[in-house]
Amino acid sequence: MPQQQLYCICRKPDTGQWMIACDYCDEWYHGACVSIREAQSDLIETYACPACASKRAGSTTWKRKCRLPDCDRPALVDGDKKSKFCTAEHGVEWFKLNMDAHAHHDDDDNGEEDGLRNGRIAPDELAAVVRAVSNVREFKLLGDVPPVSGSPSLTADDKSRLAKLNTQTAQIDKRLAYIEHKARYIEYAKLRATAQKTVCGFDRKLVWDDAEWAEWCDSDEGVRILARIREFKAAQDDKVAAAAAADERNGRVNGGDKRKRGGRKANQQASVQLDLREILAVVGNTGDDDVCMVERRRCSRHASWQHIRAEEVELDERVCRDALVKIEREEQAIKQRAAIRSFKDSTKNGGRCIVVN
């Protein structure tokens, strides 16, 4: 019986469920295993699998999503009729949801955002905006120029909330810096394990909690070692780029403008192998207390640690990025509501201003 081909991080065959191919290594992955739904496939521009992402070979890029919640189709960003929605019908539906969200806000106000950026706009506020213009052309120009009257009227609660959001943003940015340090350290640890050939090579720093890792990163030792790893990685990248350029000059191309995948991978691997003797010198001598020196095939405790730690870092980064997006949306909503209040005040006094989105 012929042996079935295995795929994905689960190393199982094609079971008939939806799969996605990595644009960098051509390996196929079950959508459920990499947390991507089939409905999202139209939104993906290029897909990088966890292994390629951890090696910084590439990253997943997404098309702009339709602004209507629960719609997984891309917005119309090309052509003459550009839009933030996939269809005109979804644009109308989005505005209806905005009005409905405000209508129910007074009856059920739990202090949480409903996910709609303009979910708190009231009918009289929208009417004030429409009355401020005399034709369609002026309406389309709303937001293109700064307000001509007073700045947005932020309430005391608005200012307090914005200050808290700024503090949260600073904390997340700092955590992202530590996550980037850990991702770079994992790359080095994997190379070091390769250099040590038969030993496991697991580094116990990789299981430190956030406080321990942050303290080490800020220490003199951590700063020195992370700087050496950064320099080492830059030197390796330069050699890979030089080797790739040499391949191109030597004519190892496929189809006239694209290098053969096999040739490129072999060349990159060769450029790394040349520096294996230098890898251990980056951090210096490490004792048994720092790195697992058990024979690799006998160390069941740290099996597949390279993939597991890389995926953990990728997940931590994704969580932080999502949190920053939510903070940015909340900040924009607060400022937009303040701008609308200023707009209403100016129109009541016979003034005329344009609200900036």
mmCIF file of C-alpha atoms in Angstrom:
data_model
loop_
_atom_site.group_PDB
_atom_site.id
_atom_site.type_symbol
_atom_site.label_atom_id
_atom_site.label_comp_id
_atom_site.label_asym_id
_atom_site.label_seq_id
_atom_site.Cartn_x
_atom_site.Cartn_y
_atom_site.Cartn_z
ATOM 1 C CA MET A 1 0.000 0.000 0.000
ATOM 2 C CA PRO A 2 1.529 3.333 -1.019
ATOM 3 C CA GLN A 3 2.418 5.653 1.854
ATOM 4 C CA GLN A 4 0.191 8.725 2.167
ATOM 5 C CA GLN A 5 1.828 12.116 1.880
ATOM 6 C CA LEU A 6 1.776 14.073 5.143
ATOM 7 C CA TYR A 7 1.063 17.779 5.460
ATOM 8 C CA CYS A 8 0.671 20.587 7.955
ATOM 9 C CA ILE A 9 2.053 21.022 11.470
ATOM 10 C CA CYS A 10 -0.059 18.031 12.521
ATOM 11 C CA ARG A 11 1.789 15.831 9.981
ATOM 12 C CA LYS A 12 -1.416 14.154 8.795
ATOM 13 C CA PRO A 13 -2.603 13.416 5.257
ATOM 14 C CA ASP A 14 -5.192 15.302 3.236
ATOM 15 C CA THR A 15 -8.444 14.504 5.064
ATOM 16 C CA GLY A 16 -10.697 16.438 2.716
ATOM 17 C CA GLN A 17 -10.963 19.514 4.935
ATOM 18 C CA TRP A 18 -10.031 22.927 3.598
ATOM 19 C CA MET A 19 -6.280 23.587 3.328
ATOM 20 C CA ILE A 20 -4.077 26.569 2.502
ATOM 21 C CA ALA A 21 -0.622 26.608 0.897
ATOM 22 C CA CYS A 22 2.276 28.677 2.195
ATOM 23 C CA ASP A 23 3.469 31.135 -0.465
ATOM 24 C CA TYR A 24 7.059 30.797 0.745
ATOM 25 C CA CYS A 25 7.662 27.054 1.226
ATOM 26 C CA ASP A 26 4.713 25.570 -0.770
ATOM 27 C CA GLU A 27 3.748 23.345 2.172
ATOM 28 C CA TRP A 28 -0.013 22.771 2.657
ATOM 29 C CA TYR A 29 -1.753 23.340 6.005
ATOM 30 C CA HIS A 30 -5.190 22.447 7.356
ATOM 31 C CA GLY A 31 -7.053 25.672 8.007
ATOM 32 C CA ALA A 32 -8.160 24.453 11.442
ATOM 33 C CA CYS A 33 -4.557 23.750 12.465
ATOM 34 C CA VAL A 34 -3.348 27.291 11.649
ATOM 35 C CA SER A 35 -6.549 29.061 12.830
ATOM 36 C CA ILE A 36 -7.638 30.302 9.414
ATOM 37 C CA ARG A 37 -11.211 29.840 8.242
ATOM 38 C CA GLU A 38 -12.075 29.042 4.631
ATOM 39 C CA ALA A 39 -14.302 32.119 4.604
ATOM 40 C CA GLN A 40 -11.185 34.260 5.141
ATOM 41 C CA SER A 41 -9.365 32.878 2.083
ATOM 42 C CA ASP A 42 -10.449 35.762 -0.171
ATOM 43 C CA LEU A 43 -8.896 38.235 2.286
ATOM 44 C CA ILE A 44 -5.409 36.701 2.195
ATOM 45 C CA GLU A 45 -2.947 38.351 -0.182
ATOM 46 C CA THR A 46 0.035 36.151 0.705
ATOM 47 C CA TYR A 47 0.176 33.438 3.370
ATOM 48 C CA ALA A 48 3.234 32.614 5.492
ATOM 49 C CA CYS A 49 3.050 29.399 7.514
ATOM 50 C CA PRO A 50 4.144 29.397 11.196
ATOM 51 C CA ALA A 51 7.542 27.941 10.274
ATOM 52 C CA CYS A 52 8.302 30.569 7.597
ATOM 53 C CA ALA A 53 6.984 33.371 9.810
ATOM 54 C CA SER A 54 9.206 32.277 12.700
ATOM 55 C CA LYS A 55 12.227 32.221 10.369
ATOM 56 C CA ARG A 56 11.296 35.707 9.075
ATOM 57 C CA ALA A 57 11.100 34.236 5.568
ATOM 58 C CA GLY A 58 7.901 36.172 5.015
ATOM 59 C CA SER A 59 4.665 37.273 6.633
ATOM 60 C CA THR A 60 0.952 36.891 5.963
ATOM 61 C CA THR A 61 -0.566 39.929 4.272
ATOM 62 C CA TRP A 62 -4.273 40.661 4.141
ATOM 63 C CA LYS A 63 -6.520 42.598 1.815
ATOM 64 C CA ARG A 64 -8.673 45.329 3.289
ATOM 65 C CA LYS A 65 -11.787 43.750 4.792
ATOM 66 C CA CYS A 66 -15.325 44.934 4.149
ATOM 67 C CA ARG A 67 -16.225 47.299 6.978
ATOM 68 C CA LEU A 68 -19.493 45.500 7.711
ATOM 69 C CA PRO A 69 -19.049 43.199 10.750
ATOM 70 C CA ASP A 70 -19.221 39.450 10.037
ATOM 71 C CA CYS A 71 -18.443 39.966 6.339
ATOM 72 C CA ASP A 72 -15.226 38.216 5.285
ATOM 73 C CA ARG A 73 -15.055 39.572 1.747
ATOM 74 C CA PRO A 74 -12.487 42.187 0.643
ATOM 75 C CA ALA A 75 -13.469 45.818 0.174
ATOM 76 C CA LEU A 76 -13.552 47.380 -3.288
ATOM 77 C CA VAL A 77 -10.181 49.140 -3.229
ATOM 78 C CA ASP A 78 -9.460 48.916 -6.965
ATOM 79 C CA GLY A 79 -11.159 50.428 -9.966
ATOM 80 C CA ASP A 80 -13.125 53.642 -10.333
ATOM 81 C CA LYS A 81 -15.681 52.949 -7.585
ATOM 82 C CA LYS A 82 -13.472 52.520 -4.537
ATOM 83 C CA SER A 83 -15.260 51.678 -1.314
ATOM 84 C CA LYS A 84 -14.716 50.486 2.263
ATOM 85 C CA PHE A 85 -17.338 47.816 1.595
ATOM 86 C CA CYS A 86 -17.524 44.822 -0.719
ATOM 87 C CA THR A 87 -20.872 45.965 -2.167
ATOM 88 C CA ALA A 88 -23.072 49.043 -2.044
ATOM 89 C CA GLU A 89 -25.687 46.973 -0.178
ATOM 90 C CA HIS A 90 -23.233 46.319 2.663
ATOM 91 C CA GLY A 91 -22.524 50.037 2.870
ATOM 92 C CA VAL A 92 -26.221 50.751 3.395
ATOM 93 C CA GLU A 93 -26.447 47.906 5.920
ATOM 94 C CA TRP A 94 -23.490 49.319 7.864
ATOM 95 C CA PHE A 95 -25.200 52.713 8.247
ATOM 96 C CA LYS A 96 -28.392 51.009 9.377
ATOM 97 C CA LEU A 97 -26.449 49.132 12.045
ATOM 98 C CA ASN A 98 -24.943 52.426 13.237
ATOM 99 C CA MET A 99 -28.355 53.981 13.694
ATOM 100 C CA ASP A 100 -29.784 50.865 15.380
ATOM 101 C CA ALA A 101 -26.795 50.693 17.743
ATOM 102 C CA HIS A 102 -27.474 54.231 18.947
ATOM 103 C CA ALA A 103 -31.213 53.619 19.230
ATOM 104 C CA HIS A 104 -30.633 50.778 21.718
ATOM 105 C CA HIS A 105 -27.702 52.435 23.530
ATOM 106 C CA ASP A 106 -29.833 54.450 25.972
ATOM 107 C CA ASP A 107 -31.856 51.376 26.997
ATOM 108 C CA ASP A 108 -28.892 49.041 27.433
ATOM 109 C CA ASP A 109 -25.731 50.997 28.220
ATOM 110 C CA ASN A 110 -23.102 48.719 29.742
ATOM 111 C CA GLY A 111 -20.215 51.052 28.933
ATOM 112 C CA GLU A 112 -18.804 48.774 26.211
ATOM 113 C CA GLU A 113 -18.152 49.547 22.574
ATOM 114 C CA ASP A 114 -20.301 47.641 20.084
ATOM 115 C CA GLY A 115 -17.484 47.249 17.554
ATOM 116 C CA LEU A 116 -18.847 49.941 15.220
ATOM 117 C CA ARG A 117 -16.653 52.976 14.922
ATOM 118 C CA ASN A 118 -19.627 55.358 14.613
ATOM 119 C CA GLY A 119 -22.010 53.343 16.756
ATOM 120 C CA ARG A 120 -22.968 56.337 18.913
ATOM 121 C CA ILE A 121 -24.007 58.819 16.210
ATOM 122 C CA ALA A 122 -27.551 60.071 16.764
ATOM 123 C CA PRO A 123 -30.093 61.016 14.073
ATOM 124 C CA ASP A 124 -29.937 64.725 15.021
ATOM 125 C CA GLU A 125 -26.109 64.621 14.802
ATOM 126 C CA LEU A 126 -26.280 63.131 11.307
ATOM 127 C CA ALA A 127 -28.896 65.685 10.346
ATOM 128 C CA ALA A 128 -26.604 68.496 11.506
ATOM 129 C CA VAL A 129 -23.839 67.210 9.241
ATOM 130 C CA VAL A 130 -26.167 66.967 6.241
ATOM 131 C CA ARG A 131 -27.650 70.441 6.807
ATOM 132 C CA ALA A 132 -24.145 71.942 6.877
ATOM 133 C CA VAL A 133 -23.682 71.260 3.147
ATOM 134 C CA SER A 134 -25.687 72.429 0.169
ATOM 135 C CA ASN A 135 -24.946 69.719 -2.411
ATOM 136 C CA VAL A 136 -23.445 66.265 -2.924
ATOM 137 C CA ARG A 137 -20.030 67.645 -3.864
ATOM 138 C CA GLU A 138 -19.714 69.495 -0.541
ATOM 139 C CA PHE A 139 -20.859 66.396 1.342
ATOM 140 C CA LYS A 140 -18.094 64.320 -0.290
ATOM 141 C CA LEU A 141 -15.547 66.935 0.775
ATOM 142 C CA LEU A 142 -16.432 66.574 4.449
ATOM 143 C CA GLY A 143 -13.269 65.611 6.326
ATOM 144 C CA ASP A 144 -10.883 66.778 3.591
ATOM 145 C CA VAL A 145 -9.976 70.002 5.408
ATOM 146 C CA PRO A 146 -9.379 70.810 9.103
ATOM 147 C CA PRO A 147 -12.185 72.285 11.205
ATOM 148 C CA VAL A 148 -12.540 76.045 10.824
ATOM 149 C CA SER A 149 -13.903 76.517 14.317
ATOM 150 C CA GLY A 150 -13.036 75.278 17.823
ATOM 151 C CA SER A 151 -11.225 72.043 18.523
ATOM 152 C CA PRO A 152 -13.235 68.896 19.492
ATOM 153 C CA SER A 153 -14.898 69.291 22.873
ATOM 154 C CA LEU A 154 -13.418 66.485 24.932
ATOM 155 C CA THR A 155 -15.196 65.872 28.221
ATOM 156 C CA ALA A 156 -13.384 65.087 31.447
ATOM 157 C CA ASP A 157 -14.318 61.414 30.999
ATOM 158 C CA ASP A 158 -12.959 61.511 27.432
ATOM 159 C CA LYS A 159 -9.631 62.925 28.590
ATOM 160 C CA SER A 160 -9.367 60.406 31.431
ATOM 161 C CA ARG A 161 -10.119 57.492 29.099
ATOM 162 C CA LEU A 162 -7.644 58.722 26.456
ATOM 163 C CA ALA A 163 -4.946 58.999 29.115
ATOM 164 C CA LYS A 164 -5.596 55.393 30.169
ATOM 165 C CA LEU A 165 -5.498 54.243 26.557
ATOM 166 C CA ASN A 166 -2.156 56.025 26.045
ATOM 167 C CA THR A 167 -0.770 54.218 29.091
ATOM 168 C CA GLN A 168 -2.015 50.874 27.764
ATOM 169 C CA THR A 169 -0.463 51.588 24.361
ATOM 170 C CA ALA A 170 2.920 52.343 25.930
ATOM 171 C CA GLN A 171 2.767 49.107 27.932
ATOM 172 C CA ILE A 172 1.887 47.040 24.870
ATOM 173 C CA ASP A 173 4.642 48.685 22.804
ATOM 174 C CA LYS A 174 7.152 47.773 25.513
ATOM 175 C CA ARG A 175 5.879 44.188 25.602
ATOM 176 C CA LEU A 176 6.185 43.972 21.817
ATOM 177 C CA ALA A 177 9.833 44.982 22.115
ATOM 178 C CA TYR A 178 10.462 42.124 24.557
ATOM 179 C CA ILE A 179 8.584 39.719 22.237
ATOM 180 C CA GLU A 180 10.827 40.800 19.336
ATOM 181 C CA HIS A 181 13.895 40.126 21.496
ATOM 182 C CA LYS A 182 12.597 36.652 22.295
ATOM 183 C CA ALA A 183 11.865 35.881 18.629
ATOM 184 C CA ARG A 184 15.430 36.835 17.727
ATOM 185 C CA TYR A 185 16.823 34.796 20.636
ATOM 186 C CA ILE A 186 14.821 31.739 19.514
ATOM 187 C CA GLU A 187 16.354 32.022 16.036
ATOM 188 C CA TYR A 188 19.807 32.063 17.611
ATOM 189 C CA ALA A 189 18.992 29.142 19.937
ATOM 190 C CA LYS A 190 17.853 27.056 16.965
ATOM 191 C CA LEU A 191 21.095 27.762 15.098
ATOM 192 C CA ARG A 192 23.091 26.953 18.215
ATOM 193 C CA ALA A 193 21.267 23.630 18.556
ATOM 194 C CA THR A 194 22.176 22.880 14.936
ATOM 195 C CA ALA A 195 25.810 23.709 15.672
ATOM 196 C CA GLN A 196 25.853 21.349 18.637
ATOM 197 C CA LYS A 197 24.513 18.646 16.296
ATOM 198 C CA THR A 198 23.426 15.743 18.522
ATOM 199 C CA VAL A 199 22.337 17.548 21.706
ATOM 200 C CA CYS A 200 18.837 18.867 22.406
ATOM 201 C CA GLY A 201 20.020 22.479 22.772
ATOM 202 C CA PHE A 202 16.893 23.748 24.534
ATOM 203 C CA ASP A 203 17.636 27.066 26.287
ATOM 204 C CA ARG A 204 15.967 27.476 29.663
ATOM 205 C CA LYS A 205 15.588 31.218 29.126
ATOM 206 C CA LEU A 206 12.753 30.367 26.742
ATOM 207 C CA VAL A 207 10.494 29.229 29.604
ATOM 208 C CA TRP A 208 11.034 32.295 31.777
ATOM 209 C CA ASP A 209 7.905 34.255 32.588
ATOM 210 C CA ASP A 210 7.425 37.770 31.216
ATOM 211 C CA ALA A 211 8.905 39.484 34.284
ATOM 212 C CA GLU A 212 12.054 37.332 34.280
ATOM 213 C CA TRP A 213 12.544 37.781 30.524
ATOM 214 C CA ALA A 214 12.057 41.571 30.730
ATOM 215 C CA GLU A 215 14.513 41.834 33.625
ATOM 216 C CA TRP A 216 17.149 39.877 31.702
ATOM 217 C CA CYS A 217 16.601 41.893 28.498
ATOM 218 C CA ASP A 218 17.194 45.118 30.426
ATOM 219 C CA SER A 219 20.263 43.798 32.245
ATOM 220 C CA ASP A 220 23.802 44.512 31.030
ATOM 221 C CA GLU A 221 24.222 40.874 30.034
ATOM 222 C CA GLY A 222 20.929 40.801 28.147
ATOM 223 C CA VAL A 223 21.621 44.043 26.289
ATOM 224 C CA ARG A 224 25.099 42.813 25.302
ATOM 225 C CA ILE A 225 23.968 39.376 24.125
ATOM 226 C CA LEU A 226 20.898 40.637 22.236
ATOM 227 C CA ALA A 227 23.092 43.198 20.450
ATOM 228 C CA ARG A 228 25.513 40.421 19.418
ATOM 229 C CA ILE A 229 22.646 38.262 18.160
ATOM 230 C CA ARG A 230 21.269 41.216 16.186
ATOM 231 C CA GLU A 231 24.663 41.830 14.570
ATOM 232 C CA PHE A 232 25.103 38.118 13.860
ATOM 233 C CA LYS A 233 21.662 37.903 12.208
ATOM 234 C CA ALA A 234 22.369 40.969 10.072
ATOM 235 C CA ALA A 235 25.654 39.444 8.901
ATOM 236 C CA GLN A 236 23.887 36.180 8.021
ATOM 237 C CA ASP A 237 21.187 38.040 6.079
ATOM 238 C CA ASP A 238 23.852 39.914 4.117
ATOM 239 C CA LYS A 239 25.555 36.636 3.189
ATOM 240 C CA VAL A 240 22.267 35.052 2.120
ATOM 241 C CA ALA A 241 21.496 38.093 -0.051
ATOM 242 C CA ALA A 242 24.967 37.981 -1.574
ATOM 243 C CA ALA A 243 24.617 34.248 -2.293
ATOM 244 C CA ALA A 244 21.213 34.819 -3.889
ATOM 245 C CA ALA A 245 22.668 37.580 -6.064
ATOM 246 C CA ALA A 246 25.477 35.221 -7.105
ATOM 247 C CA ASP A 247 22.885 32.601 -8.061
ATOM 248 C CA GLU A 248 21.120 35.134 -10.230
ATOM 249 C CA ARG A 249 24.312 36.255 -11.894
ATOM 250 C CA ASN A 250 25.236 32.658 -12.622
ATOM 251 C CA GLY A 251 21.966 32.171 -14.442
ATOM 252 C CA ARG A 252 20.298 29.710 -12.072
ATOM 253 C CA VAL A 253 16.798 30.929 -12.875
ATOM 254 C CA ASN A 254 13.527 29.270 -13.741
ATOM 255 C CA GLY A 255 11.121 30.792 -16.232
ATOM 256 C CA GLY A 256 13.403 33.739 -16.866
ATOM 257 C CA ASP A 257 12.705 35.794 -13.748
ATOM 258 C CA LYS A 258 12.223 33.481 -10.766
ATOM 259 C CA ARG A 259 14.925 31.414 -9.078
ATOM 260 C CA LYS A 260 14.344 27.714 -8.558
ATOM 261 C CA ARG A 261 13.100 27.113 -5.064
ATOM 262 C CA GLY A 262 15.429 24.184 -4.494
ATOM 263 C CA GLY A 263 18.489 26.127 -5.602
ATOM 264 C CA ARG A 264 17.664 29.081 -3.402
ATOM 265 C CA LYS A 265 17.110 26.975 -0.283
ATOM 266 C CA ALA A 266 20.300 25.011 -0.784
ATOM 267 C CA ASN A 267 22.285 28.202 -1.234
ATOM 268 C CA GLN A 268 20.825 29.780 1.918
ATOM 269 C CA GLN A 269 21.576 26.675 3.937
ATOM 270 C CA ALA A 270 25.164 26.649 2.681
ATOM 271 C CA SER A 271 25.658 30.277 3.707
ATOM 272 C CA VAL A 272 24.516 29.445 7.246
ATOM 273 C CA GLN A 273 26.655 26.342 7.489
ATOM 274 C CA LEU A 274 29.760 28.400 6.809
ATOM 275 C CA ASP A 275 29.206 30.286 10.065
ATOM 276 C CA LEU A 276 28.292 27.451 12.425
ATOM 277 C CA ARG A 277 31.665 27.724 14.149
ATOM 278 C CA GLU A 278 30.922 31.344 14.974
ATOM 279 C CA ILE A 279 27.488 30.688 16.466
ATOM 280 C CA LEU A 280 28.666 29.535 19.878
ATOM 281 C CA ALA A 281 30.916 32.574 20.164
ATOM 282 C CA VAL A 282 27.954 34.987 19.969
ATOM 283 C CA VAL A 283 26.749 34.298 23.516
ATOM 284 C CA GLY A 284 29.878 32.624 24.813
ATOM 285 C CA ASN A 285 30.239 29.431 26.780
ATOM 286 C CA THR A 286 27.007 28.115 28.259
ATOM 287 C CA GLY A 287 26.916 25.495 30.971
ATOM 288 C CA ASP A 288 24.604 22.571 31.474
ATOM 289 C CA ASP A 289 22.412 24.740 33.704
ATOM 290 C CA ASP A 290 21.555 27.013 30.756
ATOM 291 C CA VAL A 291 21.177 24.629 27.822
ATOM 292 C CA CYS A 292 19.867 21.069 27.728
ATOM 293 C CA MET A 293 22.806 18.845 26.739
ATOM 294 C CA VAL A 294 20.804 15.584 26.593
ATOM 295 C CA GLU A 295 21.107 13.700 23.311
ATOM 296 C CA ARG A 296 18.442 15.067 20.996
ATOM 297 C CA ARG A 297 16.742 11.789 20.142
ATOM 298 C CA ARG A 298 16.568 10.830 23.827
ATOM 299 C CA CYS A 299 15.194 14.150 25.123
ATOM 300 C CA SER A 300 11.422 13.668 25.104
ATOM 301 C CA ARG A 301 10.935 16.529 27.556
ATOM 302 C CA HIS A 302 11.882 19.207 25.011
ATOM 303 C CA ALA A 303 10.641 17.544 21.825
ATOM 304 C CA SER A 304 9.850 20.034 19.029
ATOM 305 C CA TRP A 305 10.766 22.975 21.239
ATOM 306 C CA GLN A 306 11.871 25.028 18.220
ATOM 307 C CA HIS A 307 8.393 25.040 16.675
ATOM 308 C CA ILE A 308 6.510 25.327 19.963
ATOM 309 C CA ARG A 309 8.438 28.353 21.232
ATOM 310 C CA ALA A 310 8.278 30.115 17.854
ATOM 311 C CA GLU A 311 4.501 29.641 17.686
ATOM 312 C CA GLU A 312 4.083 30.924 21.250
ATOM 313 C CA VAL A 313 5.964 34.113 20.382
ATOM 314 C CA GLU A 314 3.922 34.554 17.208
ATOM 315 C CA LEU A 315 0.692 34.167 19.199
ATOM 316 C CA ASP A 316 1.839 36.693 21.838
ATOM 317 C CA GLU A 317 2.666 39.206 19.120
ATOM 318 C CA ARG A 318 -0.707 38.702 17.430
ATOM 319 C CA VAL A 319 -2.555 39.273 20.714
ATOM 320 C CA CYS A 320 -0.641 42.518 21.305
ATOM 321 C CA ARG A 321 -1.280 43.752 17.749
ATOM 322 C CA ASP A 322 -5.003 43.037 18.097
ATOM 323 C CA ALA A 323 -5.076 44.939 21.397
ATOM 324 C CA LEU A 324 -3.430 47.958 19.748
ATOM 325 C CA VAL A 325 -6.027 47.932 16.966
ATOM 326 C CA LYS A 326 -8.863 47.926 19.513
ATOM 327 C CA ILE A 327 -7.259 50.819 21.409
ATOM 328 C CA GLU A 328 -6.828 52.830 18.210
ATOM 329 C CA ARG A 329 -10.477 52.277 17.264
ATOM 330 C CA GLU A 330 -11.659 53.384 20.691
ATOM 331 C CA GLU A 331 -9.477 56.511 20.545
ATOM 332 C CA GLN A 332 -10.873 57.381 17.117
ATOM 333 C CA ALA A 333 -14.437 56.859 18.327
ATOM 334 C CA ILE A 334 -13.898 59.158 21.327
ATOM 335 C CA LYS A 335 -12.365 61.902 19.186
ATOM 336 C CA GLN A 336 -15.024 61.562 16.519
ATOM 337 C CA ARG A 337 -17.866 61.909 19.026
ATOM 338 C CA ALA A 338 -16.132 64.995 20.442
ATOM 339 C CA ALA A 339 -15.818 66.437 16.921
ATOM 340 C CA ILE A 340 -19.512 65.875 16.286
ATOM 341 C CA ARG A 341 -20.375 67.679 19.538
ATOM 342 C CA SER A 342 -18.233 70.613 18.406
ATOM 343 C CA PHE A 343 -19.916 70.506 15.026
ATOM 344 C CA LYS A 344 -23.398 70.677 16.583
ATOM 345 C CA ASP A 345 -22.371 73.552 18.842
ATOM 346 C CA SER A 346 -20.992 75.525 15.891
ATOM 347 C CA THR A 347 -24.121 75.031 13.778
ATOM 348 C CA LYS A 348 -26.359 76.108 16.673
ATOM 349 C CA ASN A 349 -24.473 79.427 16.809
ATOM 350 C CA GLY A 350 -24.799 79.974 13.083
ATOM 351 C CA GLY A 351 -21.255 78.855 12.445
ATOM 352 C CA ARG A 352 -20.061 76.377 9.897
ATOM 353 C CA CYS A 353 -17.336 73.781 10.343
ATOM 354 C CA ILE A 354 -16.257 70.539 8.796
ATOM 355 C CA VAL A 355 -15.727 67.486 10.976
ATOM 356 C CA VAL A 356 -12.454 65.618 10.543
ATOM 357 C CA ASN A 357 -12.749 61.821 10.606
#
